[in-house]
Each structure stands twice: as structure tokens, then as C-alpha cells.
Amino acid sequence: MNSHLKPFEEPIFITRPLLPDVAEVQSKLEDIWASQWLTNNGPQHIAFEKELGNYLKVPHLSLFNNGTLALVAACQSLGLCGEVVTTPFTFPATPHALTWNNITPVFCDVDPDTMNIDATKIESMITSQTTGILAVHVFGTPCDVINIQDIADRHGLKVVYDAAHAFGVEINETGIGNFGDASMFSFHATKLFHTAEGGALTFRDSNLKTHIDLLKNFGIKNEEEVVMPGINCKMNEIQAAMGLVVLGHVEDEIRKRKVLSETYRECLRDVEGITLLKAILNTEGNYHYLAVRINETRFGCSRDHVYDEFKTYNVFTRKYFYPLCSNYHHYHQLPSAKRTNLPTATQVAQEVLCLPLYGALSVDDVTKICDILLSFRS
Ligand code: T4K
């Protein structure tokens, strides 16, 4: 430990939830109590669905109790089956959503700059069994949506985006939820915008909204008709009320994170062996994560050493997403999971570290985190 740098007195986590004044939530809870309506498309749900659709600039949106089940429902509603091409550099929910639909994930390598699925390699992974592409906007950086759609159109495939990290991201002022056949957003407590737990699907096709709204409520059309074997993954009134409150503060949170992200960039810009994600042209980012790549040889120590050493300073970074999903024991036998098929993803997963980023941090905190990081160089 460097004698000039003292550990933080309180732990600094990778993130902390955006928590507005509890009085604001209390007031919404009083409305819920007065209505005696706790779930099943109540007034909070109706209001939140509308406000969120406007915020995300999407024509159709359906709320869910979490992002994972939203993804499972999207794959099922679009009729995906057989094989779906996806990325190994993601949270387990992405390939698991395929497995829960009896679909085989086919892992495609990633782009070294964006860490998203490499659109130039997708076609080589397509077989006669392929029905779709499930891509992830990792850390909020948009995928190559134009080329992915082009490949899908030429091969008759559906496109689903896991947009869990991409809340509020826009490409040329178009909400990211307008691309592909459906996009999933996660509103977990660790997300930039949250409803404690929760999620949403967005899509352009209004028929899909009708189908998905039935699917998430057991397939119940009315008191006497059940039209499909649906499931229960509805968002309840308390989650929706939380969403309405938090939505009013999310712009402020993004502004704060932007300042902190710029501080990180300023401090780490010219450091040998540290690479920050590049800004993408015509894209409005959301400053959700601060991911760096650490090249062991050039920086002087490994990502894992940095991760361990940070703990001694009470700083808890995360190795999102190590190990690769393709290395999980239930996927590693798949032909596409071979390391030789995934050289870039394998390297990225060894090098990426997410540093703490949330609105309640101060610029001084971030400067100190960077000083600590730089002190690890040998
Ligand atoms: N697709 C992608 C690409 C995703 O990243 C995710 C979720 C999903 C799909 C699935 O969406 P959901 O079904 O969850 O809606 C966290 C989250 O649990 C997970 O939602 C998220 N991705 C993932 C990236 O991060 P962990 O295992 O890192 O969470 P945990 O509990 O270790 O929390 C991290 C830190 O956050 C804690 O050390 C402290 C802080 N924290 C956490 C919670 C839960 C708080 O301060 N308060 C809290 O309430 O997975």
C-alpha cells in the first residue's frame, strides 16, 4: 500500500442506487394504499408505461418484473428456436434467456473497441438452424445496429437487443429501443435507472405489444378466455411508483455521472496500458459504467492485481464480464464456445475492469480512485 494514500473510510462500491427523497416515494405509496390496487395493470403501471415510452422515444413498451424474464418473453414471442447467435461477453441472463426457450446459444466473437458482438463475424456463425441474433449493447455502447439488421434481413432472422445497460441511449436522436424487433431494458437496483427490480421490452410492432402483454399475464384475455400458455412476469404497482419517482431524477443522475466520467477520462487519458471506451459518433451515451482495459505488460500489473489491491483501499471494482458466458460449465462444450472461436472476447474478459461510477460519488473521490490505480504500477 502506498503510504501517501489512505483507504476510504466507507466502502466505495461499483455502484449505489439512485434513491430520491423517501418522502416522494411515501407520497406515491399513499396513493397506492388509497387505491387498494397493488398489481395487474393498475394506475401507477399505466402512468409509468406511458411516461417511460415517451422518455425512451419508443412507440410501444411493456413493463416486466425484471429484465431477464422480459428477455425470455421476447425470445418466445418472436418465435425464436434452434440456434441464436449471441455474445459471450455479457451477464449470464443473456444466454440463459435462450436456454430457457430451448434455444442453443451460438457464441460469436466481439469487437475489440466496443466489446459488443462483432457484426463482421456474425454471418460465419449462421447455420440452417439459426432463427435470430441476440446482441447486447455492452456498458451502454450501441451495437452496429445497421449491419446487424442488414445481416438479419438477408438471412430472414429476428433481432433482439439486450439493452440492459443502454437506458436513454440514442443514435442520431433515435431511442436505442427502436432498433431490431425487440429490446430489453433492466431496471435492477444496480442500473442507472431502476425500479428496485424491473424491466421493459420495447418494439415497433403494435401486434407484438398485444402478444407480449398477454404472455406476461398467463395468456389471460378476459375472464373466460385464456389464449396462450403465458407466464407471470408483471411489474407491480410499487415498482411502477418507484419508477415514476426515479424517472424524475434520472437526468440529474446522468449529468453527475457525465462529470465523473470526464474526470476519470482526464486522469487516465494518457496512462500507458489503460484504455478507455471511445465515444461513438452520433451517439448520446448514458454514462452508466466506467469500463477500462488494463494491459498487463504496458501498465505494469494485471487487471486481477488491480482488482485485489483496490480492496485494500476499500474500493470494490467489478470484473464485468469475467468469466465469459461461453466458459460456464453448461455452455463450454458447445462448438462455438472454443477459445479459438473467441480470441478477442477471451482477451477482453481478462483485461476489463469496471470502476465505481454513481451520482453520489464526488469528483475528489474519483480523483483519489485514479491516484490509487496509478500507484499500483510497478
Ligand atoms: N443483461 C445484462 C447485460 C445485464 O447486465 C443484466 C443485469 C441483465 C441482462 C439482467 O437484468 P435483470 O434481470 O437483473 O433486470 C448486478 C445486477 O444484479 C444485475 O442486474 C446486472 N445485470 C449486473 C451487471 O450487476 P451483481 O451480481 O454485480 O450485483 P451485486 O448484488 O453484487 O451488486 C453490485 C454492487 O451494487 C454491490 O456491491 C453494492 C451495490 N448495490 C447492489 C444492490 C443490489 C447497492 O448499493 N444496493 C443494492 O440494492 O449483478
Coordinates of C-alpha atoms and ligand atoms in Angstrom, one line a residue:
M1 CA 0.0 0.0 0.0
N2 CA 1.2 3.5 -0.9
S3 CA 1.8 5.4 2.4
H4 CA 0.5 8.7 0.9
L5 CA -2.8 7.3 0.0
K6 CA -5.2 6.3 2.8
P7 CA -8.1 3.8 2.3
F8 CA -11.6 5.3 2.0
E9 CA -13.3 5.3 5.4
E10 CA -16.6 3.9 3.9
P11 CA -16.6 1.3 1.2
I12 CA -16.8 2.6 -2.3
F13 CA -18.9 0.1 -4.4
I14 CA -19.1 -0.3 -8.1
T15 CA -22.5 1.5 -7.9
R16 CA -25.1 2.7 -5.5
P17 CA -28.8 3.0 -6.4
L18 CA -30.3 6.4 -7.3
L19 CA -32.5 7.0 -4.2
P20 CA -34.7 10.1 -4.3
D21 CA -36.0 11.6 -1.1
V22 CA -38.1 8.9 0.6
A23 CA -41.0 11.4 1.1
E24 CA -41.5 11.3 -2.7
V25 CA -41.9 7.5 -2.6
Q26 CA -44.0 7.7 0.5
S27 CA -46.5 10.1 -1.2
K28 CA -46.8 7.6 -4.1
L29 CA -47.3 4.7 -1.6
E30 CA -50.2 6.7 0.0
D31 CA -51.8 6.8 -3.5
I32 CA -51.4 3.1 -3.8
W33 CA -52.9 2.5 -0.4
A34 CA -55.8 4.7 -1.2
S35 CA -56.5 2.9 -4.4
Q36 CA -56.1 -0.6 -2.9
W37 CA -54.7 -1.7 -6.2
L38 CA -51.4 -3.4 -5.9
T39 CA -50.7 -5.1 -9.3
N40 CA -52.3 -6.2 -12.6
N41 CA -52.1 -3.0 -14.7
G42 CA -53.1 -0.5 -12.0
P43 CA -52.9 3.3 -12.3
Q44 CA -49.2 3.5 -11.4
H45 CA -48.4 0.9 -14.1
I46 CA -50.5 2.7 -16.7
A47 CA -48.9 6.1 -16.0
F48 CA -45.3 4.7 -15.8
E49 CA -45.6 2.7 -19.0
K50 CA -46.7 5.9 -20.8
E51 CA -44.1 8.2 -19.3
L52 CA -41.3 5.7 -19.9
G53 CA -42.3 5.2 -23.5
N54 CA -42.0 9.0 -24.0
Y55 CA -38.7 9.1 -22.2
L56 CA -37.2 6.3 -24.3
K57 CA -38.8 7.7 -27.5
V58 CA -40.4 4.3 -28.4
P59 CA -43.8 3.7 -29.9
H60 CA -44.5 0.5 -27.8
L61 CA -43.3 -0.6 -24.4
S62 CA -44.3 -3.3 -22.0
L63 CA -43.2 -3.4 -18.3
F64 CA -41.9 -6.5 -16.6
N65 CA -40.9 -7.6 -13.1
N66 CA -37.3 -7.9 -14.2
G67 CA -35.1 -7.7 -17.3
T68 CA -34.3 -11.4 -17.5
L69 CA -37.9 -12.5 -17.8
A70 CA -38.5 -9.8 -20.3
L71 CA -35.8 -11.3 -22.4
V72 CA -37.2 -14.8 -22.1
A73 CA -40.6 -13.4 -23.1
A74 CA -39.2 -11.5 -26.1
C75 CA -37.4 -14.7 -27.5
Q76 CA -40.6 -16.7 -27.1
S77 CA -42.9 -14.0 -28.6
L78 CA -40.7 -13.7 -31.7
G79 CA -40.8 -17.5 -32.2
L80 CA -37.0 -17.9 -31.8
C81 CA -35.9 -21.6 -31.8
G82 CA -33.0 -23.8 -32.9
E83 CA -29.9 -21.6 -32.7
V84 CA -29.4 -17.9 -31.9
V85 CA -26.2 -16.0 -32.5
T86 CA -25.1 -14.1 -29.4
T87 CA -22.1 -12.7 -27.5
P88 CA -20.2 -14.4 -24.7
F89 CA -19.2 -11.1 -23.1
T90 CA -22.3 -10.4 -21.1
F91 CA -24.2 -11.1 -17.9
P92 CA -25.5 -14.7 -17.5
A93 CA -29.1 -13.6 -18.2
T94 CA -28.4 -13.2 -21.9
P95 CA -27.6 -16.8 -22.9
H96 CA -29.8 -18.1 -20.1
A97 CA -32.8 -16.4 -21.7
L98 CA -32.1 -18.5 -24.8
T99 CA -31.6 -21.8 -22.8
W100 CA -35.0 -21.2 -21.1
N101 CA -36.5 -21.2 -24.5
N102 CA -34.7 -24.5 -25.5
I103 CA -32.5 -22.4 -27.9
T104 CA -28.8 -23.2 -28.3
P105 CA -26.7 -20.0 -27.9
V106 CA -24.0 -19.7 -30.6
F107 CA -21.2 -17.6 -29.3
C108 CA -19.7 -15.0 -31.7
D109 CA -16.5 -13.1 -31.0
V110 CA -16.7 -9.4 -30.1
D111 CA -15.3 -6.2 -31.5
P112 CA -12.1 -5.1 -29.6
D113 CA -13.2 -1.4 -29.5
T114 CA -16.8 -1.6 -28.4
M115 CA -16.7 -5.1 -26.8
N116 CA -20.1 -5.8 -28.5
I117 CA -20.8 -8.7 -30.9
D118 CA -18.6 -8.3 -33.9
A119 CA -21.0 -7.8 -36.8
T120 CA -18.4 -8.8 -39.4
K121 CA -18.2 -12.3 -37.8
I122 CA -21.9 -13.0 -37.3
E123 CA -22.5 -14.4 -40.8
S124 CA -19.9 -17.1 -40.3
M125 CA -21.9 -18.3 -37.3
I126 CA -25.2 -18.7 -39.1
T127 CA -26.4 -22.2 -39.9
S128 CA -29.7 -23.6 -41.3
Q129 CA -30.9 -23.8 -37.6
T130 CA -30.4 -20.1 -36.9
T131 CA -33.5 -18.0 -36.2
G132 CA -32.1 -14.9 -34.7
I133 CA -29.4 -12.6 -33.3
L134 CA -29.3 -11.6 -29.6
A135 CA -26.9 -8.8 -29.3
V136 CA -26.0 -6.7 -26.2
H137 CA -25.3 -3.0 -26.0
V138 CA -22.5 -3.7 -23.5
F139 CA -21.9 -0.9 -21.0
G140 CA -24.4 1.2 -23.0
T141 CA -22.3 1.4 -26.2
P142 CA -24.6 0.7 -29.1
C143 CA -24.0 -2.4 -31.3
D144 CA -23.5 -2.0 -35.0
V145 CA -27.3 -1.8 -35.5
I146 CA -27.2 -1.1 -39.2
N147 CA -25.0 -4.0 -40.2
I148 CA -26.8 -6.4 -37.8
Q149 CA -30.2 -5.5 -39.3
D150 CA -28.7 -5.9 -42.8
I151 CA -27.5 -9.4 -42.0
A152 CA -30.8 -10.3 -40.3
D153 CA -32.8 -9.1 -43.4
R154 CA -30.6 -11.1 -45.8
H155 CA -31.0 -14.3 -43.7
G156 CA -34.6 -13.9 -42.5
L157 CA -33.6 -13.6 -38.9
K158 CA -35.1 -11.8 -35.9
V159 CA -33.0 -9.3 -33.9
V160 CA -33.3 -8.9 -30.2
Y161 CA -31.2 -6.4 -28.2
D162 CA -30.3 -6.9 -24.6
A163 CA -30.3 -3.1 -23.8
A164 CA -30.0 -3.7 -20.1
H165 CA -27.2 -1.1 -19.9
A166 CA -28.5 1.3 -22.5
F167 CA -31.2 3.2 -20.8
G168 CA -31.7 6.6 -22.5
V169 CA -29.0 6.0 -25.2
E170 CA -29.8 7.5 -28.6
I171 CA -28.4 7.1 -32.1
N172 CA -29.0 10.2 -34.2
E173 CA -31.7 11.2 -31.7
T174 CA -33.5 7.9 -32.2
G175 CA -34.1 6.0 -28.9
I176 CA -32.0 2.8 -28.8
G177 CA -35.2 0.8 -28.2
N178 CA -36.3 1.3 -31.8
F179 CA -33.7 -1.0 -33.3
G180 CA -34.3 -4.6 -34.0
D181 CA -37.5 -6.5 -33.4
A182 CA -37.4 -6.0 -29.6
S183 CA -35.1 -4.5 -26.9
M184 CA -34.9 -5.4 -23.3
F185 CA -34.1 -2.8 -20.6
S186 CA -33.3 -3.8 -17.0
F187 CA -34.4 -1.7 -14.0
H188 CA -32.4 -3.6 -11.4
A189 CA -31.2 -1.6 -8.4
T190 CA -27.7 -1.5 -9.8
K191 CA -28.8 0.2 -13.0
L192 CA -28.6 3.9 -13.9
F193 CA -32.4 3.9 -13.8
H194 CA -34.2 1.4 -11.6
T195 CA -37.5 0.3 -10.0
A196 CA -35.6 -1.8 -7.3
E197 CA -36.2 -4.8 -9.7
G198 CA -37.9 -4.5 -13.0
G199 CA -37.5 -4.3 -16.7
A200 CA -39.2 -3.5 -20.0
L201 CA -39.4 -4.6 -23.6
T202 CA -39.7 -2.0 -26.4
F203 CA -40.7 -2.7 -30.0
R204 CA -42.1 -1.1 -33.1
D205 CA -44.8 -3.6 -33.9
S206 CA -48.0 -2.9 -32.1
N207 CA -49.2 -6.6 -32.5
L208 CA -46.1 -7.7 -30.6
K209 CA -47.2 -5.5 -27.7
T210 CA -50.6 -7.1 -27.6
H211 CA -49.0 -10.6 -27.7
I212 CA -46.4 -9.8 -25.0
D213 CA -49.0 -8.2 -22.7
L214 CA -51.0 -11.5 -22.9
L215 CA -47.9 -13.6 -22.4
K216 CA -46.7 -11.9 -19.2
N217 CA -50.2 -12.3 -17.7
F218 CA -50.8 -16.1 -18.1
G219 CA -52.3 -15.6 -21.6
I220 CA -55.5 -14.3 -20.0
K221 CA -57.5 -12.3 -22.5
N222 CA -60.6 -11.9 -20.3
E223 CA -62.4 -13.7 -17.5
E224 CA -63.4 -16.6 -19.8
E225 CA -60.6 -16.8 -22.4
V226 CA -57.0 -17.9 -21.9
V227 CA -55.5 -17.7 -25.4
M228 CA -51.9 -18.9 -24.8
P229 CA -49.8 -20.7 -22.2
G230 CA -48.4 -17.5 -20.7
I231 CA -46.4 -16.9 -17.5
N232 CA -46.5 -14.3 -14.7
C233 CA -43.8 -11.6 -15.1
K234 CA -45.8 -8.4 -14.5
M235 CA -44.5 -5.3 -12.8
N236 CA -46.4 -4.4 -9.7
E237 CA -47.7 -1.0 -8.5
I238 CA -44.9 -0.4 -6.0
Q239 CA -42.2 -1.0 -8.6
A240 CA -44.1 1.3 -11.1
A241 CA -44.5 4.0 -8.5
M242 CA -40.7 3.8 -7.7
G243 CA -40.1 4.1 -11.5
L244 CA -42.2 7.2 -11.7
V245 CA -40.3 8.8 -8.9
V246 CA -36.8 7.8 -10.1
L247 CA -37.6 8.9 -13.7
G248 CA -37.9 12.4 -12.4
H249 CA -34.3 12.3 -11.2
V250 CA -32.5 10.3 -13.9
E251 CA -31.5 13.3 -16.0
D252 CA -29.7 14.8 -12.9
E253 CA -28.0 11.4 -12.2
I254 CA -26.8 11.3 -15.9
R255 CA -25.4 14.8 -15.6
K256 CA -23.5 13.9 -12.4
R257 CA -22.1 10.7 -13.9
K258 CA -21.0 12.6 -17.0
V259 CA -18.9 15.0 -14.9
L260 CA -17.4 12.0 -13.0
S261 CA -16.8 10.1 -16.3
E262 CA -15.0 13.1 -17.7
T263 CA -12.8 13.2 -14.5
Y264 CA -11.9 9.6 -15.0
R265 CA -11.0 10.3 -18.6
E266 CA -8.9 13.3 -17.7
C267 CA -7.0 11.4 -15.0
L268 CA -6.4 8.2 -17.1
R269 CA -6.2 9.6 -20.6
D270 CA -2.5 9.3 -21.3
V271 CA -1.7 6.4 -19.0
E272 CA 0.3 3.7 -20.7
G273 CA -1.6 0.3 -20.6
I274 CA -5.0 1.8 -19.7
T275 CA -7.7 2.0 -22.5
L276 CA -11.0 3.8 -22.1
L277 CA -14.0 3.1 -24.3
K278 CA -14.1 5.5 -27.3
A279 CA -17.1 7.8 -27.7
I280 CA -19.3 6.6 -30.7
L281 CA -20.1 9.1 -33.4
N282 CA -23.7 10.4 -33.4
T283 CA -24.5 8.6 -30.1
E284 CA -25.9 10.1 -26.9
G285 CA -24.4 8.0 -24.2
N286 CA -25.7 7.4 -20.7
Y287 CA -22.5 7.2 -18.5
H288 CA -23.8 4.0 -16.9
Y289 CA -20.5 2.2 -16.5
L290 CA -16.8 3.3 -16.5
A291 CA -15.0 0.4 -18.0
V292 CA -11.3 0.4 -18.6
R293 CA -9.0 -2.2 -20.2
I294 CA -5.7 -2.9 -18.4
N295 CA -2.9 -4.3 -20.5
E296 CA -0.6 -6.1 -18.0
T297 CA 2.6 -5.7 -20.0
R298 CA 2.2 -2.0 -20.7
F299 CA 0.6 -0.9 -17.4
G300 CA 2.9 -3.0 -15.2
C301 CA 0.4 -5.1 -13.4
S302 CA -2.6 -7.2 -14.3
R303 CA -6.3 -6.4 -14.1
D304 CA -6.7 -9.1 -11.4
H305 CA -3.9 -7.5 -9.3
V306 CA -5.6 -4.1 -9.6
Y307 CA -8.9 -5.6 -8.6
D308 CA -7.4 -7.2 -5.5
E309 CA -5.3 -4.2 -4.5
F310 CA -8.2 -1.8 -4.7
K311 CA -10.0 -3.8 -2.0
T312 CA -7.2 -2.9 0.5
Y313 CA -8.3 0.8 -0.1
N314 CA -11.9 -0.1 0.5
V315 CA -12.7 0.2 -3.2
F316 CA -14.8 -2.6 -4.8
T317 CA -14.5 -2.7 -8.5
R318 CA -16.0 -5.4 -10.7
K319 CA -14.7 -7.7 -13.4
Y320 CA -17.8 -7.4 -15.6
F321 CA -17.9 -9.8 -17.6
Y322 CA -15.4 -12.4 -16.4
P323 CA -15.6 -15.3 -16.9
L324 CA -17.1 -15.3 -20.4
C325 CA -20.5 -17.0 -20.5
S326 CA -19.0 -19.5 -23.0
N327 CA -16.8 -20.7 -20.2
Y328 CA -19.7 -21.6 -17.9
H329 CA -19.8 -25.4 -17.4
H330 CA -23.2 -25.8 -19.1
Y331 CA -22.0 -23.9 -22.3
H332 CA -18.3 -24.7 -22.6
Q333 CA -19.0 -27.9 -24.5
L334 CA -20.6 -26.0 -27.4
P335 CA -18.5 -25.9 -30.6
S336 CA -18.9 -22.0 -30.6
A337 CA -17.5 -21.8 -27.0
K338 CA -14.0 -22.8 -28.1
R339 CA -11.3 -20.2 -27.2
T340 CA -10.1 -20.3 -30.8
N341 CA -13.5 -19.0 -31.9
L342 CA -13.5 -16.2 -29.3
P343 CA -9.9 -14.7 -29.2
T344 CA -11.0 -11.1 -28.8
A345 CA -13.6 -11.9 -26.2
T346 CA -11.1 -14.0 -24.3
Q347 CA -8.6 -11.2 -24.1
V348 CA -11.2 -8.5 -23.3
A349 CA -12.6 -10.6 -20.4
Q350 CA -9.0 -10.8 -19.0
E351 CA -8.5 -7.1 -19.2
V352 CA -11.7 -5.2 -18.4
L353 CA -12.4 -3.7 -15.0
C354 CA -15.4 -1.5 -14.2
L355 CA -14.6 1.3 -11.8
P356 CA -17.1 2.9 -9.3
L357 CA -19.5 5.3 -11.0
Y358 CA -22.7 6.7 -9.5
G359 CA -24.0 10.2 -8.9
A360 CA -23.4 10.2 -5.1
L361 CA -19.6 10.0 -5.7
S362 CA -17.6 13.3 -5.7
V363 CA -15.0 14.4 -8.2
D364 CA -12.5 14.2 -5.3
D365 CA -13.5 10.5 -4.8
V366 CA -12.9 9.8 -8.5
T367 CA -9.5 11.6 -8.5
K368 CA -8.4 9.6 -5.5
I369 CA -9.6 6.3 -7.1
C370 CA -7.4 7.2 -10.1
D371 CA -4.5 8.1 -7.9
I372 CA -4.8 4.7 -6.1
L373 CA -5.0 2.9 -9.5
L374 CA -1.9 4.7 -10.8
S375 CA 0.0 3.8 -7.6
F376 CA -0.3 0.1 -8.5
R377 CA 2.1 0.4 -11.4
S378 CA 5.4 -1.3 -10.7
Ligands
T4K1 N1 -28.5 -8.4 -19.4 C1 -27.4 -7.7 -19.0 C2 -26.4 -7.4 -20.0 C3 -27.3 -7.4 -17.6 O1 -26.2 -6.7 -17.2 C4 -28.3 -7.8 -16.7 C5 -28.2 -7.5 -15.3 C6 -29.4 -8.5 -17.2 C7 -29.4 -8.8 -18.5 C8 -30.5 -9.0 -16.3 O2 -31.3 -7.9 -15.9 P1 -32.2 -8.1 -14.5 O3 -33.0 -9.4 -14.6 O4 -31.2 -8.1 -13.3 O5 -33.1 -6.9 -14.5 C9 -25.7 -6.9 -10.9 C10 -27.2 -6.9 -11.1 O6 -27.8 -7.8 -10.2 C11 -27.6 -7.3 -12.5 O7 -28.9 -6.8 -12.6 C12 -26.8 -6.6 -13.5 N2 -27.1 -7.0 -14.8 C13 -25.3 -6.8 -13.3 C14 -24.4 -6.2 -14.3 O8 -25.0 -6.3 -12.0 P2 -24.1 -8.2 -9.4 O9 -24.0 -9.7 -9.1 O10 -22.9 -7.5 -9.7 O11 -24.9 -7.4 -8.2 P3 -24.4 -7.2 -6.7 O12 -25.6 -7.6 -5.9 O13 -23.1 -7.8 -6.5 O14 -24.3 -5.6 -6.7 C15 -23.2 -4.8 -7.1 C16 -23.0 -3.7 -6.2 O15 -24.0 -2.8 -6.2 C17 -22.9 -4.1 -4.7 O16 -21.6 -4.4 -4.3 C18 -23.3 -2.8 -4.0 C19 -24.3 -2.2 -4.9 N3 -25.7 -2.4 -4.6 C20 -26.3 -3.5 -5.0 C21 -27.7 -3.7 -4.7 C22 -28.4 -4.9 -5.2 C23 -26.3 -1.5 -3.8 O17 -25.7 -0.5 -3.4 N4 -27.6 -1.6 -3.5 C24 -28.3 -2.7 -3.9 O18 -29.6 -2.8 -3.7 O19 -25.2 -8.1 -10.6

